[in-house]
Amino acid sequence: MRCFQFLLLVSGCLALPGLGLARGAEASLDVEARKRERPWIWETPRPGTPPPVRDSSWPRDPVDRFLLHRLESEGLRPAPPVDDRTWLRRASFGITGLPPTPGELREFLDDRAPGARERAVDRLLSSPHYGERWARHWMDLMRYAETRGHEGDYGIANAWQYRDYLIRTFNADVSYDQFLREHLAGDLLSPPRLRPGTGINESVLGTGWAFLGEENHSPVDIRQDECERLDNKLDVFTKSFLGLTVSCARCHDHKFDPIRTQDYYALTGFFLGASYRQVRFESMETNRAVAEKLHSLRAREFPRLAGLLASAARPGLEDMTRYLRAGAEVAFPTAPAGERTSRDGLDADRVGAWAEALREAVTNRLDLLHGFAVRSGGGNASTNPASNPP
């Protein structure tokens, strides 16, 4: 009852001037006006000029100047530099999530040449643990799980393939543009990104994100459940890749960002065009390459082979024509004597075999010789009583 009263209250508010939509009136969303209210959201980021700082010896790159400017404006100073042992420990935890090994620490402390810290960072970034640490943050955005989480909590087939794909992608330093394309349409990319040394299609694995997360495996309202799954996919995608909460427009034009309800349902239409299926990503590109090679080979060689086959078969086909006609004359002796085929050089046993085959074909509509047998006189009951069974 309280929920019902709340809905009535909301409905009443929407009818009040200034609080929502007037009854009978259509809402109009001025997209350009919304963009003008927050122009910085829609502008392409461009490098800015670093602000001035008083302690010009502290910054090591332009980003440091922004940090120091803010600290100085608050009357603060940066923390003092740490020793190399502490620095390596912090860098290791930050990049790989693991402490440095004794050997790595010893090697770093013994490296007295300029650029030792830069070399240590390069080594950490090239570690497979880098992808293992940073992929987990993206997995959180994609609501990664290996089970559905609802009641029976049944498993998601091959969900771990997406996890390992992320680790390899981060370690391979794949560009963000390519990363986005693989998540959006990795099954359509031509050519796809292949795993080095294997030919395995990596791009198609990026599409697996859409089928992760919680799902009700026994919904009461199937259509409602479908809408909830679509909304979840759209919400995850737009928050992660656009930095926008587009799902608000499911019920109304967005109250802050210039996003119409029709934009929301246009995106759901895009996701409706995607279906869940298992693909043989390990071999699909190899198989496709073989298929393309065979297609090219057929297109190039088929005309020549067909000509050779026709030339080789012509004598035999001409010989078979004579036997077929002679067999028909034996099976159905209705043709005038002057029109009979010459049997000179023909084997009598083969002629008899053809005649027997034609007699059987008359009553079997599925026989390849049925039409020829009927046209040769086999359809005449007087010459072949078997063609008209009682």
PDB file of C-alpha atoms in Angstrom, residues 72-304:
ATOM      1  CA  GLU A  72      51.724  25.475  -3.016  1.00  0.00           C
ATOM      2  CA  SER A  73      48.303  27.134  -3.313  1.00  0.00           C
ATOM      3  CA  GLU A  74      47.335  25.302  -0.100  1.00  0.00           C
ATOM      4  CA  GLY A  75      50.566  26.227   1.660  1.00  0.00           C
ATOM      5  CA  LEU A  76      51.869  22.656   1.485  1.00  0.00           C
ATOM      6  CA  ARG A  77      55.135  21.132   0.368  1.00  0.00           C
ATOM      7  CA  PRO A  78      55.781  17.756  -1.269  1.00  0.00           C
ATOM      8  CA  ALA A  79      56.946  14.905   0.880  1.00  0.00           C
ATOM      9  CA  PRO A  80      60.699  14.436   0.905  1.00  0.00           C
ATOM     10  CA  PRO A  81      62.207  11.911  -1.520  1.00  0.00           C
ATOM     11  CA  VAL A  82      62.378   8.314  -0.324  1.00  0.00           C
ATOM     12  CA  ASP A  83      65.388   6.040  -0.450  1.00  0.00           C
ATOM     13  CA  ASP A  84      65.792   3.599  -3.347  1.00  0.00           C
ATOM     14  CA  ARG A  85      64.695   0.564  -1.347  1.00  0.00           C
ATOM     15  CA  THR A  86      61.371   2.200  -0.380  1.00  0.00           C
ATOM     16  CA  TRP A  87      60.874   3.585  -3.885  1.00  0.00           C
ATOM     17  CA  LEU A  88      61.272   0.166  -5.537  1.00  0.00           C
ATOM     18  CA  ARG A  89      58.860  -1.417  -3.073  1.00  0.00           C
ATOM     19  CA  ARG A  90      56.229   1.233  -3.790  1.00  0.00           C
ATOM     20  CA  ALA A  91      56.742   0.997  -7.547  1.00  0.00           C
ATOM     21  CA  SER A  92      56.520  -2.801  -7.469  1.00  0.00           C
ATOM     22  CA  PHE A  93      53.294  -2.837  -5.497  1.00  0.00           C
ATOM     23  CA  GLY A  94      51.821  -0.101  -7.672  1.00  0.00           C
ATOM     24  CA  ILE A  95      52.624  -1.740 -11.014  1.00  0.00           C
ATOM     25  CA  THR A  96      52.514  -5.482 -10.321  1.00  0.00           C
ATOM     26  CA  GLY A  97      50.814  -5.723  -6.927  1.00  0.00           C
ATOM     27  CA  LEU A  98      53.770  -7.719  -5.611  1.00  0.00           C
ATOM     28  CA  PRO A  99      56.843  -6.798  -3.552  1.00  0.00           C
ATOM     29  CA  PRO A 100      60.238  -6.935  -5.254  1.00  0.00           C
ATOM     30  CA  THR A 101      62.115 -10.182  -4.907  1.00  0.00           C
ATOM     31  CA  PRO A 102      65.459 -10.130  -3.056  1.00  0.00           C
ATOM     32  CA  GLY A 103      67.231 -10.552  -6.379  1.00  0.00           C
ATOM     33  CA  GLU A 104      65.350  -7.659  -8.005  1.00  0.00           C
ATOM     34  CA  LEU A 105      66.053  -5.447  -5.010  1.00  0.00           C
ATOM     35  CA  ARG A 106      69.747  -6.320  -5.033  1.00  0.00           C
ATOM     36  CA  GLU A 107      70.003  -5.690  -8.781  1.00  0.00           C
ATOM     37  CA  PHE A 108      68.298  -2.309  -8.464  1.00  0.00           C
ATOM     38  CA  LEU A 109      70.440  -1.136  -5.542  1.00  0.00           C
ATOM     39  CA  ASP A 110      73.603  -2.160  -7.404  1.00  0.00           C
ATOM     40  CA  ASP A 111      72.588  -0.204 -10.508  1.00  0.00           C
ATOM     41  CA  ARG A 112      74.330   3.171 -10.073  1.00  0.00           C
ATOM     42  CA  ALA A 113      74.100   4.284 -13.715  1.00  0.00           C
ATOM     43  CA  PRO A 114      71.757   7.181 -14.593  1.00  0.00           C
ATOM     44  CA  GLY A 115      68.186   6.071 -15.343  1.00  0.00           C
ATOM     45  CA  ALA A 116      68.095   3.185 -12.862  1.00  0.00           C
ATOM     46  CA  ARG A 117      64.536   3.966 -11.773  1.00  0.00           C
ATOM     47  CA  GLU A 118      63.330   4.261 -15.373  1.00  0.00           C
ATOM     48  CA  ARG A 119      64.843   0.873 -16.149  1.00  0.00           C
ATOM     49  CA  ALA A 120      63.169  -0.619 -13.071  1.00  0.00           C
ATOM     50  CA  VAL A 121      59.785   0.716 -14.223  1.00  0.00           C
ATOM     51  CA  ASP A 122      60.314  -0.715 -17.713  1.00  0.00           C
ATOM     52  CA  ARG A 123      61.109  -4.093 -16.183  1.00  0.00           C
ATOM     53  CA  LEU A 124      57.955  -3.990 -14.037  1.00  0.00           C
ATOM     54  CA  LEU A 125      55.792  -2.984 -17.003  1.00  0.00           C
ATOM     55  CA  SER A 126      57.154  -5.896 -19.028  1.00  0.00           C
ATOM     56  CA  SER A 127      56.332  -8.341 -16.229  1.00  0.00           C
ATOM     57  CA  PRO A 128      53.287 -10.609 -16.792  1.00  0.00           C
ATOM     58  CA  HIS A 129      52.165  -9.566 -13.308  1.00  0.00           C
ATOM     59  CA  TYR A 130      51.483  -6.066 -14.656  1.00  0.00           C
ATOM     60  CA  GLY A 131      48.538  -7.351 -16.710  1.00  0.00           C
ATOM     61  CA  GLU A 132      47.364  -9.551 -13.846  1.00  0.00           C
ATOM     62  CA  ARG A 133      47.166  -6.560 -11.523  1.00  0.00           C
ATOM     63  CA  TRP A 134      45.606  -3.995 -13.833  1.00  0.00           C
ATOM     64  CA  ALA A 135      43.206  -6.321 -15.625  1.00  0.00           C
ATOM     65  CA  ARG A 136      41.378  -6.842 -12.355  1.00  0.00           C
ATOM     66  CA  HIS A 137      40.339  -3.169 -12.298  1.00  0.00           C
ATOM     67  CA  TRP A 138      38.772  -3.533 -15.742  1.00  0.00           C
ATOM     68  CA  MET A 139      37.168  -6.793 -14.647  1.00  0.00           C
ATOM     69  CA  ASP A 140      35.425  -4.858 -11.867  1.00  0.00           C
ATOM     70  CA  LEU A 141      34.001  -2.429 -14.447  1.00  0.00           C
ATOM     71  CA  MET A 142      32.754  -5.332 -16.562  1.00  0.00           C
ATOM     72  CA  ARG A 143      31.187  -6.978 -13.425  1.00  0.00           C
ATOM     73  CA  TYR A 144      33.322 -10.046 -14.119  1.00  0.00           C
ATOM     74  CA  ALA A 145      32.276 -13.270 -12.456  1.00  0.00           C
ATOM     75  CA  GLU A 146      32.583 -16.938 -13.310  1.00  0.00           C
ATOM     76  CA  THR A 147      29.114 -17.821 -11.998  1.00  0.00           C
ATOM     77  CA  ARG A 148      25.678 -16.202 -12.411  1.00  0.00           C
ATOM     78  CA  GLY A 149      25.239 -15.525  -8.715  1.00  0.00           C
ATOM     79  CA  HIS A 150      21.492 -16.220  -8.653  1.00  0.00           C
ATOM     80  CA  GLU A 151      20.088 -19.054  -6.525  1.00  0.00           C
ATOM     81  CA  GLY A 152      21.820 -22.086  -8.090  1.00  0.00           C
ATOM     82  CA  ASP A 153      24.816 -19.893  -8.926  1.00  0.00           C
ATOM     83  CA  TYR A 154      25.619 -21.961 -12.006  1.00  0.00           C
ATOM     84  CA  GLY A 155      28.856 -21.381 -13.868  1.00  0.00           C
ATOM     85  CA  ILE A 156      29.445 -19.217 -16.941  1.00  0.00           C
ATOM     86  CA  ALA A 157      31.051 -21.317 -19.644  1.00  0.00           C
ATOM     87  CA  ASN A 158      34.601 -20.218 -20.447  1.00  0.00           C
ATOM     88  CA  ALA A 159      34.334 -16.918 -18.560  1.00  0.00           C
ATOM     89  CA  TRP A 160      38.003 -17.266 -17.648  1.00  0.00           C
ATOM     90  CA  GLN A 161      38.901 -16.853 -21.321  1.00  0.00           C
ATOM     91  CA  TYR A 162      37.853 -13.200 -21.086  1.00  0.00           C
ATOM     92  CA  ARG A 163      39.904 -12.764 -17.918  1.00  0.00           C
ATOM     93  CA  ASP A 164      43.034 -14.146 -19.575  1.00  0.00           C
ATOM     94  CA  TYR A 165      42.310 -12.070 -22.678  1.00  0.00           C
ATOM     95  CA  LEU A 166      42.415  -8.916 -20.532  1.00  0.00           C
ATOM     96  CA  ILE A 167      45.718  -9.934 -18.951  1.00  0.00           C
ATOM     97  CA  ARG A 168      47.314 -10.536 -22.352  1.00  0.00           C
ATOM     98  CA  THR A 169      45.849  -7.300 -23.727  1.00  0.00           C
ATOM     99  CA  PHE A 170      47.296  -5.188 -20.930  1.00  0.00           C
ATOM    100  CA  ASN A 171      50.656  -6.910 -21.176  1.00  0.00           C
ATOM    101  CA  ALA A 172      50.707  -6.407 -24.963  1.00  0.00           C
ATOM    102  CA  ASP A 173      50.048  -2.665 -24.508  1.00  0.00           C
ATOM    103  CA  VAL A 174      47.133  -2.761 -26.961  1.00  0.00           C
ATOM    104  CA  SER A 175      45.874   0.739 -27.785  1.00  0.00           C
ATOM    105  CA  TYR A 176      42.639   1.896 -26.195  1.00  0.00           C
ATOM    106  CA  ASP A 177      41.039   2.411 -29.619  1.00  0.00           C
ATOM    107  CA  GLN A 178      41.718  -1.217 -30.541  1.00  0.00           C
ATOM    108  CA  PHE A 179      40.584  -2.332 -27.093  1.00  0.00           C
ATOM    109  CA  LEU A 180      37.268  -0.534 -27.607  1.00  0.00           C
ATOM    110  CA  ARG A 181      36.759  -1.979 -31.088  1.00  0.00           C
ATOM    111  CA  GLU A 182      37.315  -5.500 -29.784  1.00  0.00           C
ATOM    112  CA  HIS A 183      34.748  -5.042 -27.015  1.00  0.00           C
ATOM    113  CA  LEU A 184      32.228  -3.476 -29.374  1.00  0.00           C
ATOM    114  CA  ALA A 185      32.632  -5.665 -32.475  1.00  0.00           C
ATOM    115  CA  GLY A 186      35.553  -8.017 -31.984  1.00  0.00           C
ATOM    116  CA  ASP A 187      33.798 -10.726 -33.980  1.00  0.00           C
ATOM    117  CA  LEU A 188      33.546  -8.452 -37.038  1.00  0.00           C
ATOM    118  CA  LEU A 189      37.079  -7.055 -37.209  1.00  0.00           C
ATOM    119  CA  SER A 190      38.925  -7.867 -40.404  1.00  0.00           C
ATOM    120  CA  PRO A 191      41.666  -8.652 -39.948  1.00  0.00           C
ATOM    121  CA  PRO A 192      41.394  -9.471 -36.244  1.00  0.00           C
ATOM    122  CA  ARG A 193      44.251  -9.167 -33.786  1.00  0.00           C
ATOM    123  CA  LEU A 194      45.985 -12.524 -33.509  1.00  0.00           C
ATOM    124  CA  ARG A 195      47.894 -13.963 -30.580  1.00  0.00           C
ATOM    125  CA  PRO A 196      51.586 -13.925 -31.501  1.00  0.00           C
ATOM    126  CA  GLY A 197      52.965 -17.238 -32.652  1.00  0.00           C
ATOM    127  CA  THR A 198      49.639 -19.092 -32.578  1.00  0.00           C
ATOM    128  CA  GLY A 199      47.195 -17.503 -35.024  1.00  0.00           C
ATOM    129  CA  ILE A 200      44.514 -17.530 -32.316  1.00  0.00           C
ATOM    130  CA  ASN A 201      41.840 -14.835 -32.705  1.00  0.00           C
ATOM    131  CA  GLU A 202      42.157 -12.481 -29.745  1.00  0.00           C
ATOM    132  CA  SER A 203      39.689  -9.833 -30.942  1.00  0.00           C
ATOM    133  CA  VAL A 204      36.612 -12.041 -30.702  1.00  0.00           C
ATOM    134  CA  LEU A 205      37.299 -12.717 -27.004  1.00  0.00           C
ATOM    135  CA  GLY A 206      36.706  -9.036 -26.211  1.00  0.00           C
ATOM    136  CA  THR A 207      32.990  -9.440 -26.907  1.00  0.00           C
ATOM    137  CA  GLY A 208      32.613 -11.817 -23.955  1.00  0.00           C
ATOM    138  CA  TRP A 209      32.089  -8.940 -21.492  1.00  0.00           C
ATOM    139  CA  ALA A 210      28.428  -8.561 -22.496  1.00  0.00           C
ATOM    140  CA  PHE A 211      27.480 -12.011 -21.195  1.00  0.00           C
ATOM    141  CA  LEU A 212      29.023 -11.828 -17.739  1.00  0.00           C
ATOM    142  CA  GLY A 213      27.324 -10.830 -14.503  1.00  0.00           C
ATOM    143  CA  GLU A 214      24.262 -11.953 -12.580  1.00  0.00           C
ATOM    144  CA  GLU A 215      21.341 -13.506 -14.442  1.00  0.00           C
ATOM    145  CA  ASN A 216      18.127 -15.105 -13.252  1.00  0.00           C
ATOM    146  CA  HIS A 217      18.063 -18.602 -14.713  1.00  0.00           C
ATOM    147  CA  SER A 218      14.343 -19.110 -14.083  1.00  0.00           C
ATOM    148  CA  PRO A 219      12.559 -15.765 -14.606  1.00  0.00           C
ATOM    149  CA  VAL A 220       8.815 -15.513 -14.056  1.00  0.00           C
ATOM    150  CA  ASP A 221       8.438 -12.728 -16.614  1.00  0.00           C
ATOM    151  CA  ILE A 222      10.719 -13.600 -19.527  1.00  0.00           C
ATOM    152  CA  ARG A 223      10.213 -10.304 -21.354  1.00  0.00           C
ATOM    153  CA  GLN A 224      10.965  -8.287 -18.217  1.00  0.00           C
ATOM    154  CA  ASP A 225      14.067 -10.379 -17.595  1.00  0.00           C
ATOM    155  CA  GLU A 226      15.238  -9.698 -21.165  1.00  0.00           C
ATOM    156  CA  CYS A 227      14.809  -5.948 -20.598  1.00  0.00           C
ATOM    157  CA  GLU A 228      16.802  -6.135 -17.365  1.00  0.00           C
ATOM    158  CA  ARG A 229      19.665  -7.962 -19.077  1.00  0.00           C
ATOM    159  CA  LEU A 230      19.736  -5.425 -21.912  1.00  0.00           C
ATOM    160  CA  ASP A 231      19.713  -2.563 -19.436  1.00  0.00           C
ATOM    161  CA  ASN A 232      22.606  -4.119 -17.552  1.00  0.00           C
ATOM    162  CA  LYS A 233      24.697  -4.467 -20.721  1.00  0.00           C
ATOM    163  CA  LEU A 234      23.968  -0.888 -21.769  1.00  0.00           C
ATOM    164  CA  ASP A 235      24.666   0.493 -18.292  1.00  0.00           C
ATOM    165  CA  VAL A 236      28.013  -1.313 -18.020  1.00  0.00           C
ATOM    166  CA  PHE A 237      29.081  -0.313 -21.526  1.00  0.00           C
ATOM    167  CA  THR A 238      28.183   3.378 -21.315  1.00  0.00           C
ATOM    168  CA  LYS A 239      29.633   3.891 -17.847  1.00  0.00           C
ATOM    169  CA  SER A 240      32.880   2.141 -18.756  1.00  0.00           C
ATOM    170  CA  PHE A 241      33.470   3.457 -22.277  1.00  0.00           C
ATOM    171  CA  LEU A 242      31.559   6.756 -22.339  1.00  0.00           C
ATOM    172  CA  GLY A 243      31.805   7.816 -18.710  1.00  0.00           C
ATOM    173  CA  LEU A 244      28.035   8.486 -18.742  1.00  0.00           C
ATOM    174  CA  THR A 245      25.061   7.065 -16.892  1.00  0.00           C
ATOM    175  CA  VAL A 246      22.865   6.510 -19.929  1.00  0.00           C
ATOM    176  CA  SER A 247      20.510   4.011 -18.262  1.00  0.00           C
ATOM    177  CA  CYS A 248      18.650   6.912 -16.623  1.00  0.00           C
ATOM    178  CA  ALA A 249      17.123   7.541 -20.049  1.00  0.00           C
ATOM    179  CA  ARG A 250      15.341   4.199 -19.933  1.00  0.00           C
ATOM    180  CA  CYS A 251      12.239   5.933 -18.545  1.00  0.00           C
ATOM    181  CA  HIS A 252      12.738   9.606 -19.421  1.00  0.00           C
ATOM    182  CA  ASP A 253      15.053  12.002 -21.196  1.00  0.00           C
ATOM    183  CA  HIS A 254      18.179  12.433 -19.096  1.00  0.00           C
ATOM    184  CA  LYS A 255      17.724  15.237 -16.587  1.00  0.00           C
ATOM    185  CA  PHE A 256      21.329  16.427 -16.785  1.00  0.00           C
ATOM    186  CA  ASP A 257      23.185  15.072 -19.803  1.00  0.00           C
ATOM    187  CA  PRO A 258      21.787  15.582 -23.341  1.00  0.00           C
ATOM    188  CA  ILE A 259      20.619  11.986 -23.778  1.00  0.00           C
ATOM    189  CA  ARG A 260      17.147  11.211 -25.068  1.00  0.00           C
ATOM    190  CA  THR A 261      15.093   8.163 -24.269  1.00  0.00           C
ATOM    191  CA  GLN A 262      15.218   7.322 -27.965  1.00  0.00           C
ATOM    192  CA  ASP A 263      19.021   7.224 -27.681  1.00  0.00           C
ATOM    193  CA  TYR A 264      18.702   4.657 -24.917  1.00  0.00           C
ATOM    194  CA  TYR A 265      16.461   2.385 -26.940  1.00  0.00           C
ATOM    195  CA  ALA A 266      18.591   2.816 -30.045  1.00  0.00           C
ATOM    196  CA  LEU A 267      21.491   1.413 -28.029  1.00  0.00           C
ATOM    197  CA  THR A 268      19.370  -1.452 -26.720  1.00  0.00           C
ATOM    198  CA  GLY A 269      18.581  -2.234 -30.364  1.00  0.00           C
ATOM    199  CA  PHE A 270      22.290  -2.542 -30.969  1.00  0.00           C
ATOM    200  CA  PHE A 271      22.667  -5.021 -28.119  1.00  0.00           C
ATOM    201  CA  LEU A 272      19.601  -6.943 -29.293  1.00  0.00           C
ATOM    202  CA  GLY A 273      21.537  -7.678 -32.464  1.00  0.00           C
ATOM    203  CA  ALA A 274      24.133  -9.636 -30.467  1.00  0.00           C
ATOM    204  CA  SER A 275      23.637 -13.256 -29.462  1.00  0.00           C
ATOM    205  CA  TYR A 276      25.567 -15.511 -27.126  1.00  0.00           C
ATOM    206  CA  ARG A 277      27.415 -18.406 -28.690  1.00  0.00           C
ATOM    207  CA  GLN A 278      30.640 -20.334 -28.260  1.00  0.00           C
ATOM    208  CA  VAL A 279      33.169 -19.945 -31.076  1.00  0.00           C
ATOM    209  CA  ARG A 280      36.336 -21.877 -31.863  1.00  0.00           C
ATOM    210  CA  PHE A 281      38.564 -18.850 -31.533  1.00  0.00           C
ATOM    211  CA  GLU A 282      41.681 -21.035 -31.437  1.00  0.00           C
ATOM    212  CA  SER A 283      41.197 -22.259 -35.006  1.00  0.00           C
ATOM    213  CA  MET A 284      38.696 -19.930 -36.679  1.00  0.00           C
ATOM    214  CA  GLU A 285      41.300 -17.743 -38.371  1.00  0.00           C
ATOM    215  CA  THR A 286      43.363 -20.727 -39.483  1.00  0.00           C
ATOM    216  CA  ASN A 287      40.246 -22.359 -40.894  1.00  0.00           C
ATOM    217  CA  ARG A 288      39.220 -19.122 -42.597  1.00  0.00           C
ATOM    218  CA  ALA A 289      42.643 -18.798 -44.212  1.00  0.00           C
ATOM    219  CA  VAL A 290      42.443 -22.379 -45.470  1.00  0.00           C
ATOM    220  CA  ALA A 291      38.926 -21.773 -46.817  1.00  0.00           C
ATOM    221  CA  GLU A 292      40.048 -18.634 -48.647  1.00  0.00           C
ATOM    222  CA  LYS A 293      43.011 -20.527 -50.133  1.00  0.00           C
ATOM    223  CA  LEU A 294      40.699 -23.304 -51.334  1.00  0.00           C
ATOM    224  CA  HIS A 295      38.272 -20.778 -52.819  1.00  0.00           C
ATOM    225  CA  SER A 296      41.099 -19.079 -54.695  1.00  0.00           C
ATOM    226  CA  LEU A 297      42.415 -22.454 -55.875  1.00  0.00           C
ATOM    227  CA  ARG A 298      38.982 -23.503 -57.148  1.00  0.00           C
ATOM    228  CA  ALA A 299      38.436 -20.218 -58.954  1.00  0.00           C
ATOM    229  CA  ARG A 300      41.817 -20.527 -60.654  1.00  0.00           C
ATOM    230  CA  GLU A 301      41.910 -24.243 -61.455  1.00  0.00           C
ATOM    231  CA  PHE A 302      38.283 -25.300 -61.906  1.00  0.00           C
ATOM    232  CA  PRO A 303      37.851 -24.077 -65.514  1.00  0.00           C
ATOM    233  CA  ARG A 304      41.012 -25.887 -66.584  1.00  0.00           C
TER     234      ARG A 304
END
